[in-house]
Amino acid sequence: MRRIINYAPRVGVRVILAALPFVAVLAIYLIASNARLAIEPNDKLMPAFATFWATLTRLATTIDKATNQYLFWWDTWLSLQRLFLGLGISALAGLVLGILVGFIPYLRATFEPFFAAFSLIPPLAVLPILFILFGLGEVSKIVLIVFGIAPFIIRDVMLRVASIPAEQIIKAQTLGANTWQMISGVVLPQVMPRLIDSVRLSLGAAWLFVIAAEAITAEGGLGYRIFLVRRYLAMDVILPYVAWITLLAFLMDWGLRRLAAAAYPWDRIKAA
């Protein structure tokens, strides 16, 4: 007797099934919005889709007099700039420190407990300290992202290095490889796919820290705009911005997944 775990949907069916939850959420919102607007045409909590479109068009195509910028694109650029800087620094730190600490026994014995404890510190709890140390400018926002996700990436890379079969290291030493050659020839190719996956898994946290920092102190950014208009119950701005952040995160995740599949196809085959 075939069990349910042995039935797999075809490609076309898989696409339809993946779209169903999104369609259901949109349908529920549309029904609820129409019901509220029928009672109160000026309802702010659940605006119509036409209102979303009009607001986004205005923010994306009209220059703001105060900043002399197209607010939607300006906010997007500022947030992505902070996000990419934080992710880039975190990924580089995770790669270098994760490999060195994970591969060299003395470093692992010294720093593995430290990184384990460091990764458990709630980043938002130290946000006031970061503002005191680095000021209210861009540096404190980047440091918050790095503080929040770099320890996780470092630990994940360390675990991947530790999982490399000892036979491979022994064979490399038998062939006369030194430490650097073993790192570059044996460890690095196996760590890079894991690093990309770690960055993918950190995207949600990275966006959280960007928005949190922008909400407290910033002159622009997606999180800054959301918290600026919340006092006016401007859901026609907040909900599209949230949807835009989600779309950006999804596209980044998709891009990293495609990069890993193209650059390291053997890792995907091995995982399958």
PDB file of C-alpha atoms in Angstrom:
ATOM      1  CA  MET A   1       0.000   0.000   0.000  1.00  0.00           C
ATOM      2  CA  ARG A   2       1.371   3.400  -0.990  1.00  0.00           C
ATOM      3  CA  ARG A   3       1.609   5.942   1.778  1.00  0.00           C
ATOM      4  CA  ILE A   4       1.074   9.657   1.506  1.00  0.00           C
ATOM      5  CA  ILE A   5       4.800  10.342   1.783  1.00  0.00           C
ATOM      6  CA  ASN A   6       5.294   8.463  -1.522  1.00  0.00           C
ATOM      7  CA  TYR A   7       3.054  10.841  -3.499  1.00  0.00           C
ATOM      8  CA  ALA A   8       4.878  13.855  -4.929  1.00  0.00           C
ATOM      9  CA  PRO A   9       3.139  16.608  -6.927  1.00  0.00           C
ATOM     10  CA  ARG A  10       4.186  17.314 -10.488  1.00  0.00           C
ATOM     11  CA  VAL A  11       5.838  20.627 -11.333  1.00  0.00           C
ATOM     12  CA  GLY A  12       2.641  22.315 -12.453  1.00  0.00           C
ATOM     13  CA  VAL A  13       0.695  21.081  -9.439  1.00  0.00           C
ATOM     14  CA  ARG A  14       3.519  22.186  -7.155  1.00  0.00           C
ATOM     15  CA  VAL A  15       3.296  25.738  -8.516  1.00  0.00           C
ATOM     16  CA  ILE A  16      -0.463  25.822  -7.975  1.00  0.00           C
ATOM     17  CA  LEU A  17      -0.141  24.480  -4.434  1.00  0.00           C
ATOM     18  CA  ALA A  18       2.566  27.026  -3.626  1.00  0.00           C
ATOM     19  CA  ALA A  19       0.339  29.859  -4.868  1.00  0.00           C
ATOM     20  CA  LEU A  20      -2.757  28.764  -2.934  1.00  0.00           C
ATOM     21  CA  PRO A  21      -1.793  30.232   0.492  1.00  0.00           C
ATOM     22  CA  PHE A  22      -0.952  33.600  -1.083  1.00  0.00           C
ATOM     23  CA  VAL A  23      -4.217  33.676  -3.017  1.00  0.00           C
ATOM     24  CA  ALA A  24      -6.111  32.730   0.129  1.00  0.00           C
ATOM     25  CA  VAL A  25      -4.520  35.559   2.150  1.00  0.00           C
ATOM     26  CA  LEU A  26      -5.283  38.112  -0.595  1.00  0.00           C
ATOM     27  CA  ALA A  27      -8.859  36.865  -0.896  1.00  0.00           C
ATOM     28  CA  ILE A  28      -9.424  37.081   2.864  1.00  0.00           C
ATOM     29  CA  TYR A  29      -8.007  40.608   2.941  1.00  0.00           C
ATOM     30  CA  LEU A  30     -10.121  41.665  -0.042  1.00  0.00           C
ATOM     31  CA  ILE A  31     -13.309  40.345   1.539  1.00  0.00           C
ATOM     32  CA  ALA A  32     -12.566  41.929   4.915  1.00  0.00           C
ATOM     33  CA  SER A  33     -11.505  45.227   3.334  1.00  0.00           C
ATOM     34  CA  ASN A  34     -14.659  45.465   1.223  1.00  0.00           C
ATOM     35  CA  ALA A  35     -16.775  44.738   4.300  1.00  0.00           C
ATOM     36  CA  ARG A  36     -15.087  47.487   6.330  1.00  0.00           C
ATOM     37  CA  LEU A  37     -15.154  50.007   3.476  1.00  0.00           C
ATOM     38  CA  ALA A  38     -18.861  49.366   2.956  1.00  0.00           C
ATOM     39  CA  ILE A  39     -19.429  50.538   6.522  1.00  0.00           C
ATOM     40  CA  GLU A  40     -16.783  53.274   6.614  1.00  0.00           C
ATOM     41  CA  PRO A  41     -15.502  54.456   3.185  1.00  0.00           C
ATOM     42  CA  ASN A  42     -12.574  56.290   4.830  1.00  0.00           C
ATOM     43  CA  ASP A  43     -11.396  53.272   6.831  1.00  0.00           C
ATOM     44  CA  LYS A  44      -7.623  53.396   7.352  1.00  0.00           C
ATOM     45  CA  LEU A  45      -6.964  49.946   8.793  1.00  0.00           C
ATOM     46  CA  MET A  46      -7.790  47.923   5.666  1.00  0.00           C
ATOM     47  CA  PRO A  47      -7.552  50.177   2.594  1.00  0.00           C
ATOM     48  CA  ALA A  48      -8.547  48.993  -0.862  1.00  0.00           C
ATOM     49  CA  PHE A  49      -5.920  47.738  -3.311  1.00  0.00           C
ATOM     50  CA  ALA A  50      -6.537  50.843  -5.416  1.00  0.00           C
ATOM     51  CA  THR A  51      -5.458  52.958  -2.455  1.00  0.00           C
ATOM     52  CA  PHE A  52      -2.260  50.934  -2.108  1.00  0.00           C
ATOM     53  CA  TRP A  53      -1.471  51.474  -5.775  1.00  0.00           C
ATOM     54  CA  ALA A  54      -2.157  55.203  -5.627  1.00  0.00           C
ATOM     55  CA  THR A  55       0.043  55.637  -2.557  1.00  0.00           C
ATOM     56  CA  LEU A  56       2.912  53.598  -3.992  1.00  0.00           C
ATOM     57  CA  THR A  57       2.709  55.488  -7.285  1.00  0.00           C
ATOM     58  CA  ARG A  58       2.905  58.785  -5.432  1.00  0.00           C
ATOM     59  CA  LEU A  59       5.879  57.690  -3.282  1.00  0.00           C
ATOM     60  CA  ALA A  60       7.740  56.173  -6.233  1.00  0.00           C
ATOM     61  CA  THR A  61       7.161  58.870  -8.861  1.00  0.00           C
ATOM     62  CA  THR A  62       6.805  62.131  -6.946  1.00  0.00           C
ATOM     63  CA  ILE A  63       9.808  63.994  -5.549  1.00  0.00           C
ATOM     64  CA  ASP A  64       9.448  64.771  -1.853  1.00  0.00           C
ATOM     65  CA  LYS A  65      10.012  68.462  -1.173  1.00  0.00           C
ATOM     66  CA  ALA A  66      11.691  67.894   2.199  1.00  0.00           C
ATOM     67  CA  THR A  67      14.331  65.423   0.980  1.00  0.00           C
ATOM     68  CA  ASN A  68      14.320  66.139  -2.757  1.00  0.00           C
ATOM     69  CA  GLN A  69      14.133  62.374  -3.317  1.00  0.00           C
ATOM     70  CA  TYR A  70      11.669  59.790  -4.585  1.00  0.00           C
ATOM     71  CA  LEU A  71      10.850  58.445  -1.122  1.00  0.00           C
ATOM     72  CA  PHE A  72      10.078  54.851  -2.063  1.00  0.00           C
ATOM     73  CA  TRP A  73      13.294  54.318  -3.993  1.00  0.00           C
ATOM     74  CA  TRP A  74      15.340  56.391  -1.534  1.00  0.00           C
ATOM     75  CA  ASP A  75      14.111  54.336   1.421  1.00  0.00           C
ATOM     76  CA  THR A  76      14.813  51.126  -0.485  1.00  0.00           C
ATOM     77  CA  TRP A  77      18.345  52.189  -1.359  1.00  0.00           C
ATOM     78  CA  LEU A  78      19.208  53.192   2.212  1.00  0.00           C
ATOM     79  CA  SER A  79      17.885  49.967   3.726  1.00  0.00           C
ATOM     80  CA  LEU A  80      19.556  47.743   1.128  1.00  0.00           C
ATOM     81  CA  GLN A  81      22.840  49.592   1.563  1.00  0.00           C
ATOM     82  CA  ARG A  82      22.788  48.932   5.306  1.00  0.00           C
ATOM     83  CA  LEU A  83      21.662  45.355   4.817  1.00  0.00           C
ATOM     84  CA  PHE A  84      24.319  44.462   2.231  1.00  0.00           C
ATOM     85  CA  LEU A  85      27.112  46.022   4.260  1.00  0.00           C
ATOM     86  CA  GLY A  86      26.057  44.142   7.371  1.00  0.00           C
ATOM     87  CA  LEU A  87      25.617  40.855   5.520  1.00  0.00           C
ATOM     88  CA  GLY A  88      28.907  41.236   3.664  1.00  0.00           C
ATOM     89  CA  ILE A  89      30.921  41.923   6.807  1.00  0.00           C
ATOM     90  CA  SER A  90      29.164  39.097   8.650  1.00  0.00           C
ATOM     91  CA  ALA A  91      29.755  36.616   5.833  1.00  0.00           C
ATOM     92  CA  LEU A  92      33.441  37.545   5.606  1.00  0.00           C
ATOM     93  CA  ALA A  93      33.870  37.252   9.374  1.00  0.00           C
ATOM     94  CA  GLY A  94      32.002  33.956   9.379  1.00  0.00           C
ATOM     95  CA  LEU A  95      34.151  32.542   6.608  1.00  0.00           C
ATOM     96  CA  VAL A  96      37.524  33.578   8.032  1.00  0.00           C
ATOM     97  CA  LEU A  97      36.887  33.010  11.731  1.00  0.00           C
ATOM     98  CA  GLY A  98      34.692  29.952  11.200  1.00  0.00           C
ATOM     99  CA  ILE A  99      37.340  28.166   9.152  1.00  0.00           C
ATOM    100  CA  LEU A 100      40.277  29.123  11.376  1.00  0.00           C
ATOM    101  CA  VAL A 101      38.538  28.329  14.664  1.00  0.00           C
ATOM    102  CA  GLY A 102      36.896  25.197  13.305  1.00  0.00           C
ATOM    103  CA  PHE A 103      40.041  23.813  11.672  1.00  0.00           C
ATOM    104  CA  ILE A 104      42.832  24.639  14.131  1.00  0.00           C
ATOM    105  CA  PRO A 105      42.411  22.689  17.416  1.00  0.00           C
ATOM    106  CA  TYR A 106      44.019  25.275  19.698  1.00  0.00           C
ATOM    107  CA  LEU A 107      41.853  28.048  18.292  1.00  0.00           C
ATOM    108  CA  ARG A 108      38.763  25.864  18.566  1.00  0.00           C
ATOM    109  CA  ALA A 109      39.491  25.068  22.215  1.00  0.00           C
ATOM    110  CA  THR A 110      40.021  28.771  22.940  1.00  0.00           C
ATOM    111  CA  PHE A 111      37.257  30.501  21.013  1.00  0.00           C
ATOM    112  CA  GLU A 112      34.455  27.978  20.483  1.00  0.00           C
ATOM    113  CA  PRO A 113      32.953  28.549  23.979  1.00  0.00           C
ATOM    114  CA  PHE A 114      33.310  32.305  23.505  1.00  0.00           C
ATOM    115  CA  PHE A 115      31.427  32.362  20.203  1.00  0.00           C
ATOM    116  CA  ALA A 116      28.799  30.019  21.645  1.00  0.00           C
ATOM    117  CA  ALA A 117      28.164  32.428  24.519  1.00  0.00           C
ATOM    118  CA  PHE A 118      28.453  35.526  22.310  1.00  0.00           C
ATOM    119  CA  SER A 119      25.800  34.233  19.919  1.00  0.00           C
ATOM    120  CA  LEU A 120      23.281  33.980  22.778  1.00  0.00           C
ATOM    121  CA  ILE A 121      23.373  37.710  23.614  1.00  0.00           C
ATOM    122  CA  PRO A 122      20.118  39.347  22.408  1.00  0.00           C
ATOM    123  CA  PRO A 123      21.304  41.955  19.867  1.00  0.00           C
ATOM    124  CA  LEU A 124      18.423  44.351  20.494  1.00  0.00           C
ATOM    125  CA  ALA A 125      19.279  44.373  24.202  1.00  0.00           C
ATOM    126  CA  VAL A 126      22.669  45.935  23.441  1.00  0.00           C
ATOM    127  CA  LEU A 127      21.302  48.432  20.913  1.00  0.00           C
ATOM    128  CA  PRO A 128      21.539  51.349  23.402  1.00  0.00           C
ATOM    129  CA  ILE A 129      25.164  50.401  24.082  1.00  0.00           C
ATOM    130  CA  LEU A 130      25.912  50.452  20.357  1.00  0.00           C
ATOM    131  CA  PHE A 131      24.367  53.899  20.028  1.00  0.00           C
ATOM    132  CA  ILE A 132      26.495  55.143  22.929  1.00  0.00           C
ATOM    133  CA  LEU A 133      29.707  53.656  21.532  1.00  0.00           C
ATOM    134  CA  PHE A 134      29.230  54.347  17.819  1.00  0.00           C
ATOM    135  CA  GLY A 135      26.789  57.237  17.799  1.00  0.00           C
ATOM    136  CA  LEU A 136      23.458  57.527  16.017  1.00  0.00           C
ATOM    137  CA  GLY A 137      24.862  57.379  12.489  1.00  0.00           C
ATOM    138  CA  GLU A 138      25.250  54.553  10.006  1.00  0.00           C
ATOM    139  CA  VAL A 139      28.027  52.754  11.880  1.00  0.00           C
ATOM    140  CA  SER A 140      25.806  51.710  14.776  1.00  0.00           C
ATOM    141  CA  LYS A 141      23.217  50.259  12.379  1.00  0.00           C
ATOM    142  CA  ILE A 142      25.828  48.185  10.537  1.00  0.00           C
ATOM    143  CA  VAL A 143      27.361  47.023  13.809  1.00  0.00           C
ATOM    144  CA  LEU A 144      23.924  45.891  15.022  1.00  0.00           C
ATOM    145  CA  ILE A 145      23.467  43.688  11.951  1.00  0.00           C
ATOM    146  CA  VAL A 146      26.964  42.229  12.311  1.00  0.00           C
ATOM    147  CA  PHE A 147      26.486  41.719  16.045  1.00  0.00           C
ATOM    148  CA  GLY A 148      23.210  39.935  15.393  1.00  0.00           C
ATOM    149  CA  ILE A 149      24.095  37.509  12.618  1.00  0.00           C
ATOM    150  CA  ALA A 150      27.892  37.133  12.468  1.00  0.00           C
ATOM    151  CA  PRO A 151      28.118  34.833  15.539  1.00  0.00           C
ATOM    152  CA  PHE A 152      25.483  32.535  14.033  1.00  0.00           C
ATOM    153  CA  ILE A 153      27.347  32.342  10.709  1.00  0.00           C
ATOM    154  CA  ILE A 154      30.666  31.771  12.477  1.00  0.00           C
ATOM    155  CA  ARG A 155      29.255  28.881  14.508  1.00  0.00           C
ATOM    156  CA  ASP A 156      27.559  27.352  11.467  1.00  0.00           C
ATOM    157  CA  VAL A 157      30.792  27.436   9.453  1.00  0.00           C
ATOM    158  CA  MET A 158      32.682  25.980  12.423  1.00  0.00           C
ATOM    159  CA  LEU A 159      30.241  23.070  12.572  1.00  0.00           C
ATOM    160  CA  ARG A 160      30.637  22.453   8.843  1.00  0.00           C
ATOM    161  CA  VAL A 161      34.429  22.438   9.153  1.00  0.00           C
ATOM    162  CA  ALA A 162      34.213  20.015  12.081  1.00  0.00           C
ATOM    163  CA  SER A 163      32.007  17.674  10.022  1.00  0.00           C
ATOM    164  CA  ILE A 164      34.592  17.257   7.246  1.00  0.00           C
ATOM    165  CA  PRO A 165      35.721  13.610   7.305  1.00  0.00           C
ATOM    166  CA  ALA A 166      39.093  13.200   9.001  1.00  0.00           C
ATOM    167  CA  GLU A 167      40.133  10.886   6.165  1.00  0.00           C
ATOM    168  CA  GLN A 168      40.235  13.817   3.764  1.00  0.00           C
ATOM    169  CA  ILE A 169      42.552  15.794   6.044  1.00  0.00           C
ATOM    170  CA  ILE A 170      44.797  12.758   6.552  1.00  0.00           C
ATOM    171  CA  LYS A 171      45.022  12.146   2.804  1.00  0.00           C
ATOM    172  CA  ALA A 172      45.880  15.807   2.180  1.00  0.00           C
ATOM    173  CA  GLN A 173      48.686  15.645   4.757  1.00  0.00           C
ATOM    174  CA  THR A 174      49.921  12.386   3.246  1.00  0.00           C
ATOM    175  CA  LEU A 175      50.223  14.145  -0.095  1.00  0.00           C
ATOM    176  CA  GLY A 176      52.333  16.849   1.564  1.00  0.00           C
ATOM    177  CA  ALA A 177      49.779  19.658   1.879  1.00  0.00           C
ATOM    178  CA  ASN A 178      50.490  22.341   4.459  1.00  0.00           C
ATOM    179  CA  THR A 179      47.823  24.034   6.594  1.00  0.00           C
ATOM    180  CA  TRP A 180      47.029  26.750   4.048  1.00  0.00           C
ATOM    181  CA  GLN A 181      46.780  24.225   1.214  1.00  0.00           C
ATOM    182  CA  MET A 182      44.410  22.072   3.247  1.00  0.00           C
ATOM    183  CA  ILE A 183      42.250  25.095   4.043  1.00  0.00           C
ATOM    184  CA  SER A 184      42.123  26.322   0.446  1.00  0.00           C
ATOM    185  CA  GLY A 185      41.942  22.941  -1.245  1.00  0.00           C
ATOM    186  CA  VAL A 186      39.906  20.778   1.135  1.00  0.00           C
ATOM    187  CA  VAL A 187      38.039  22.957   3.614  1.00  0.00           C
ATOM    188  CA  LEU A 188      37.055  26.045   1.615  1.00  0.00           C
ATOM    189  CA  PRO A 189      35.239  24.287  -1.274  1.00  0.00           C
ATOM    190  CA  GLN A 190      33.115  22.359   1.225  1.00  0.00           C
ATOM    191  CA  VAL A 191      32.419  25.374   3.425  1.00  0.00           C
ATOM    192  CA  MET A 192      31.292  27.836   0.744  1.00  0.00           C
ATOM    193  CA  PRO A 193      27.901  26.182   0.031  1.00  0.00           C
ATOM    194  CA  ARG A 194      27.209  26.110   3.768  1.00  0.00           C
ATOM    195  CA  LEU A 195      28.198  29.778   4.053  1.00  0.00           C
ATOM    196  CA  ILE A 196      25.684  30.733   1.367  1.00  0.00           C
ATOM    197  CA  ASP A 197      22.979  28.747   3.161  1.00  0.00           C
ATOM    198  CA  SER A 198      23.885  30.453   6.444  1.00  0.00           C
ATOM    199  CA  VAL A 199      23.529  33.877   4.850  1.00  0.00           C
ATOM    200  CA  ARG A 200      20.165  32.810   3.420  1.00  0.00           C
ATOM    201  CA  LEU A 201      18.965  31.731   6.850  1.00  0.00           C
ATOM    202  CA  SER A 202      20.169  35.028   8.323  1.00  0.00           C
ATOM    203  CA  LEU A 203      18.191  37.238   5.944  1.00  0.00           C
ATOM    204  CA  GLY A 204      15.137  37.435   8.195  1.00  0.00           C
ATOM    205  CA  ALA A 205      17.186  38.393  11.238  1.00  0.00           C
ATOM    206  CA  ALA A 206      19.222  40.898   9.215  1.00  0.00           C
ATOM    207  CA  TRP A 207      16.056  42.649   8.019  1.00  0.00           C
ATOM    208  CA  LEU A 208      14.772  42.687  11.589  1.00  0.00           C
ATOM    209  CA  PHE A 209      17.888  44.475  12.829  1.00  0.00           C
ATOM    210  CA  VAL A 210      17.827  46.948   9.924  1.00  0.00           C
ATOM    211  CA  ILE A 211      14.215  47.887  10.628  1.00  0.00           C
ATOM    212  CA  ALA A 212      14.782  48.076  14.393  1.00  0.00           C
ATOM    213  CA  ALA A 213      17.751  50.415  13.990  1.00  0.00           C
ATOM    214  CA  GLU A 214      15.953  52.587  11.444  1.00  0.00           C
ATOM    215  CA  ALA A 215      12.881  52.807  13.658  1.00  0.00           C
ATOM    216  CA  ILE A 216      14.925  54.310  16.495  1.00  0.00           C
ATOM    217  CA  THR A 217      17.238  56.663  14.644  1.00  0.00           C
ATOM    218  CA  ALA A 218      17.491  57.279  10.923  1.00  0.00           C
ATOM    219  CA  GLU A 219      16.755  59.879   8.273  1.00  0.00           C
ATOM    220  CA  GLY A 220      15.403  57.405   5.774  1.00  0.00           C
ATOM    221  CA  GLY A 221      14.861  53.728   5.093  1.00  0.00           C
ATOM    222  CA  LEU A 222      12.001  51.277   4.832  1.00  0.00           C
ATOM    223  CA  GLY A 223      11.826  50.717   8.595  1.00  0.00           C
ATOM    224  CA  TYR A 224      12.093  54.447   9.241  1.00  0.00           C
ATOM    225  CA  ARG A 225       9.142  55.169   6.932  1.00  0.00           C
ATOM    226  CA  ILE A 226       6.980  52.459   8.497  1.00  0.00           C
ATOM    227  CA  PHE A 227       7.483  53.783  12.013  1.00  0.00           C
ATOM    228  CA  LEU A 228       7.161  57.394  10.883  1.00  0.00           C
ATOM    229  CA  VAL A 229       3.651  56.947   9.435  1.00  0.00           C
ATOM    230  CA  ARG A 230       2.355  54.541  12.081  1.00  0.00           C
ATOM    231  CA  ARG A 231       1.125  57.431  14.211  1.00  0.00           C
ATOM    232  CA  TYR A 232      -1.254  58.346  11.381  1.00  0.00           C
ATOM    233  CA  LEU A 233      -2.492  54.756  10.943  1.00  0.00           C
ATOM    234  CA  ALA A 234      -1.271  55.002   7.351  1.00  0.00           C
ATOM    235  CA  MET A 235      -1.776  51.355   6.436  1.00  0.00           C
ATOM    236  CA  ASP A 236      -1.707  52.333   2.765  1.00  0.00           C
ATOM    237  CA  VAL A 237       2.019  52.945   3.325  1.00  0.00           C
ATOM    238  CA  ILE A 238       2.806  50.349   5.988  1.00  0.00           C
ATOM    239  CA  LEU A 239       1.347  47.270   4.293  1.00  0.00           C
ATOM    240  CA  PRO A 240       2.940  47.919   0.861  1.00  0.00           C
ATOM    241  CA  TYR A 241       6.288  48.574   2.545  1.00  0.00           C
ATOM    242  CA  VAL A 242       6.003  45.306   4.477  1.00  0.00           C
ATOM    243  CA  ALA A 243       5.112  43.469   1.262  1.00  0.00           C
ATOM    244  CA  TRP A 244       8.055  45.146  -0.517  1.00  0.00           C
ATOM    245  CA  ILE A 245      10.486  44.104   2.238  1.00  0.00           C
ATOM    246  CA  THR A 246       9.172  40.549   1.990  1.00  0.00           C
ATOM    247  CA  LEU A 247       9.605  40.546  -1.786  1.00  0.00           C
ATOM    248  CA  LEU A 248      13.159  41.886  -1.528  1.00  0.00           C
ATOM    249  CA  ALA A 249      14.050  39.220   1.039  1.00  0.00           C
ATOM    250  CA  PHE A 250      12.498  36.516  -1.153  1.00  0.00           C
ATOM    251  CA  LEU A 251      14.446  37.679  -4.213  1.00  0.00           C
ATOM    252  CA  MET A 252      17.672  37.751  -2.217  1.00  0.00           C
ATOM    253  CA  ASP A 253      17.005  34.237  -0.940  1.00  0.00           C
ATOM    254  CA  TRP A 254      16.210  33.040  -4.470  1.00  0.00           C
ATOM    255  CA  GLY A 255      19.363  34.675  -5.835  1.00  0.00           C
ATOM    256  CA  LEU A 256      21.586  33.076  -3.200  1.00  0.00           C
ATOM    257  CA  ARG A 257      19.973  29.700  -3.810  1.00  0.00           C
ATOM    258  CA  ARG A 258      20.604  29.995  -7.547  1.00  0.00           C
ATOM    259  CA  LEU A 259      24.180  31.123  -6.892  1.00  0.00           C
ATOM    260  CA  ALA A 260      24.847  28.071  -4.730  1.00  0.00           C
ATOM    261  CA  ALA A 261      23.302  25.741  -7.312  1.00  0.00           C
ATOM    262  CA  ALA A 262      25.357  27.263 -10.142  1.00  0.00           C
ATOM    263  CA  ALA A 263      28.672  27.585  -8.303  1.00  0.00           C
ATOM    264  CA  TYR A 264      28.543  24.331  -6.318  1.00  0.00           C
ATOM    265  CA  PRO A 265      26.272  21.890  -8.172  1.00  0.00           C
ATOM    266  CA  TRP A 266      28.068  18.911  -6.661  1.00  0.00           C
ATOM    267  CA  ASP A 267      26.948  19.964  -3.178  1.00  0.00           C
ATOM    268  CA  ARG A 268      23.294  19.911  -4.214  1.00  0.00           C
ATOM    269  CA  ILE A 269      23.701  16.501  -5.815  1.00  0.00           C
ATOM    270  CA  LYS A 270      25.373  15.185  -2.658  1.00  0.00           C
ATOM    271  CA  ALA A 271      22.582  16.622  -0.493  1.00  0.00           C
ATOM    272  CA  ALA A 272      19.940  14.993  -2.684  1.00  0.00           C
TER     273      ALA A 272
END
